[in-house]
Amino acid sequence: MTERTPDAYVELERQLETRTAELAEERAYQSAISDVLRIISESPSEIRPVFQAIAERAMTMCNALGAATTRFDGELVHLMGYTTSTDVPDKAVEALLRAYPMELGQAGLNTRAVRECATINV
């Protein structure tokens, strides 16, 4: 039987902590997906609650101050869901709400995401 050194135990503990954190993140991801799928099944004809749930779960999972989801109808980008932490000033939320709908050519993270077909994380 091989004898373990203190350094080997430290390394094993580090690996265990890393794996535990990875599993917790995966569980949170699966829980968020499950929540969104549940909302889709509860309101199949209404998409706003789904977009709102996606924004809320994204904010939580990214540990962000806010999140927004948009929909492009072929002409305009529409705000479909948003959420913010209490640290975001009311004026910033009001400006967000006033900005939509947006033309695709307008400057903005959400219009850029649509143009580039990409997720943007700030």
CSV table of C-alpha atoms in Angstrom, one decimal:
chain,number,residue,atom,x,y,z
A,1,MET,CA,0.0,0.0,0.0
A,2,THR,CA,1.4,3.4,-0.9
A,3,GLU,CA,1.8,6.0,1.7
A,4,ARG,CA,0.0,9.4,1.0
A,5,THR,CA,1.9,12.6,1.6
A,6,PRO,CA,0.3,15.7,3.1
A,7,ASP,CA,0.6,17.3,-0.4
A,8,ALA,CA,-1.3,14.4,-1.9
A,9,TYR,CA,-4.1,15.0,0.5
A,10,VAL,CA,-4.2,18.7,-0.2
A,11,GLU,CA,-4.4,17.9,-3.9
A,12,LEU,CA,-7.2,15.4,-3.4
A,13,GLU,CA,-9.1,18.0,-1.4
A,14,ARG,CA,-8.7,20.6,-4.1
A,15,GLN,CA,-9.9,18.2,-6.7
A,16,LEU,CA,-12.9,17.3,-4.6
A,17,GLU,CA,-13.8,20.9,-4.1
A,18,THR,CA,-13.5,21.6,-7.8
A,19,ARG,CA,-15.7,18.6,-8.7
A,20,THR,CA,-18.3,19.6,-6.1
A,21,ALA,CA,-18.5,23.1,-7.5
A,22,GLU,CA,-18.9,21.7,-11.0
A,23,LEU,CA,-21.7,19.5,-9.9
A,24,ALA,CA,-23.5,22.3,-8.1
A,25,GLU,CA,-23.2,24.5,-11.3
A,26,GLU,CA,-24.6,21.6,-13.4
A,27,ARG,CA,-27.5,21.1,-11.0
A,28,ALA,CA,-28.3,24.8,-11.1
A,29,TYR,CA,-28.3,24.7,-14.9
A,30,GLN,CA,-30.6,21.7,-15.1
A,31,SER,CA,-32.9,23.3,-12.5
A,32,ALA,CA,-33.1,26.5,-14.6
A,33,ILE,CA,-33.9,24.5,-17.7
A,34,SER,CA,-36.6,22.5,-15.8
A,35,ASP,CA,-38.2,25.7,-14.6
A,36,VAL,CA,-38.3,27.2,-18.1
A,37,LEU,CA,-39.8,24.0,-19.6
A,38,ARG,CA,-42.4,24.0,-16.8
A,39,ILE,CA,-43.4,27.6,-17.6
A,40,ILE,CA,-43.6,26.7,-21.3
A,41,SER,CA,-46.0,23.8,-20.6
A,42,GLU,CA,-48.1,26.0,-18.3
A,43,SER,CA,-48.6,28.7,-20.8
A,44,PRO,CA,-48.1,27.3,-24.3
A,45,SER,CA,-49.8,30.2,-26.1
A,46,GLU,CA,-48.1,33.0,-24.1
A,47,ILE,CA,-44.4,33.6,-24.7
A,48,ARG,CA,-43.7,36.6,-22.4
A,49,PRO,CA,-43.7,34.4,-19.2
A,50,VAL,CA,-41.1,32.2,-20.9
A,51,PHE,CA,-38.9,35.1,-21.9
A,52,GLN,CA,-39.2,36.5,-18.4
A,53,ALA,CA,-38.3,33.2,-16.8
A,54,ILE,CA,-35.2,32.9,-19.1
A,55,ALA,CA,-34.1,36.5,-18.1
A,56,GLU,CA,-34.5,35.7,-14.4
A,57,ARG,CA,-32.7,32.4,-14.6
A,58,ALA,CA,-29.9,33.9,-16.7
A,59,MET,CA,-29.4,36.7,-14.2
A,60,THR,CA,-29.1,34.3,-11.3
A,61,MET,CA,-26.8,31.8,-13.1
A,62,CYS,CA,-24.5,34.6,-14.3
A,63,ASN,CA,-24.5,36.4,-11.0
A,64,ALA,CA,-25.4,39.5,-12.9
A,65,LEU,CA,-27.0,42.8,-12.0
A,66,GLY,CA,-29.6,42.3,-14.7
A,67,ALA,CA,-30.7,40.4,-17.8
A,68,ALA,CA,-32.9,41.0,-20.8
A,69,THR,CA,-34.4,38.8,-23.4
A,70,THR,CA,-35.6,40.1,-26.8
A,71,ARG,CA,-37.4,38.8,-29.8
A,72,PHE,CA,-36.8,39.9,-33.4
A,73,ASP,CA,-39.9,39.9,-35.6
A,74,GLY,CA,-38.0,40.4,-38.9
A,75,GLU,CA,-38.1,44.2,-38.6
A,76,LEU,CA,-37.9,45.3,-34.9
A,77,VAL,CA,-36.2,43.9,-31.8
A,78,HIS,CA,-38.8,43.7,-28.9
A,79,LEU,CA,-38.0,43.5,-25.2
A,80,MET,CA,-39.8,40.4,-24.0
A,81,GLY,CA,-38.4,39.9,-20.5
A,82,TYR,CA,-36.1,41.7,-18.1
A,83,THR,CA,-35.0,41.6,-14.5
A,84,THR,CA,-32.6,43.6,-12.4
A,85,SER,CA,-31.1,43.6,-9.0
A,86,THR,CA,-32.0,46.3,-6.5
A,87,ASP,CA,-28.6,47.9,-7.2
A,88,VAL,CA,-29.8,49.1,-10.6
A,89,PRO,CA,-31.2,52.6,-10.6
A,90,ASP,CA,-34.9,53.1,-11.6
A,91,LYS,CA,-33.8,55.5,-14.3
A,92,ALA,CA,-31.8,52.8,-15.9
A,93,VAL,CA,-34.8,50.5,-16.0
A,94,GLU,CA,-37.0,53.3,-17.4
A,95,ALA,CA,-34.4,53.9,-20.1
A,96,LEU,CA,-34.4,50.2,-21.0
A,97,LEU,CA,-38.2,50.1,-21.3
A,98,ARG,CA,-38.3,53.3,-23.4
A,99,ALA,CA,-35.7,52.0,-25.8
A,100,TYR,CA,-37.9,49.3,-27.2
A,101,PRO,CA,-38.9,48.3,-29.8
A,102,MET,CA,-35.5,48.9,-31.6
A,103,GLU,CA,-34.6,48.9,-35.2
A,104,LEU,CA,-32.0,46.3,-36.0
A,105,GLY,CA,-29.5,48.9,-37.2
A,106,GLN,CA,-29.7,50.8,-33.8
A,107,ALA,CA,-26.7,50.6,-31.5
A,108,GLY,CA,-27.2,48.3,-28.6
A,109,LEU,CA,-26.2,45.0,-27.1
A,110,ASN,CA,-29.4,43.2,-28.0
A,111,THR,CA,-29.5,44.5,-31.5
A,112,ARG,CA,-25.9,43.4,-31.9
A,113,ALA,CA,-26.7,40.0,-30.6
A,114,VAL,CA,-29.4,39.6,-33.2
A,115,ARG,CA,-27.2,40.9,-36.0
A,116,GLU,CA,-24.4,38.6,-35.0
A,117,CYS,CA,-26.6,35.7,-34.0
A,118,ALA,CA,-24.6,35.5,-30.7
A,119,THR,CA,-25.1,35.7,-27.0
A,120,ILE,CA,-23.6,38.7,-25.4
A,121,ASN,CA,-22.5,38.6,-21.7
A,122,VAL,CA,-21.2,41.9,-20.3
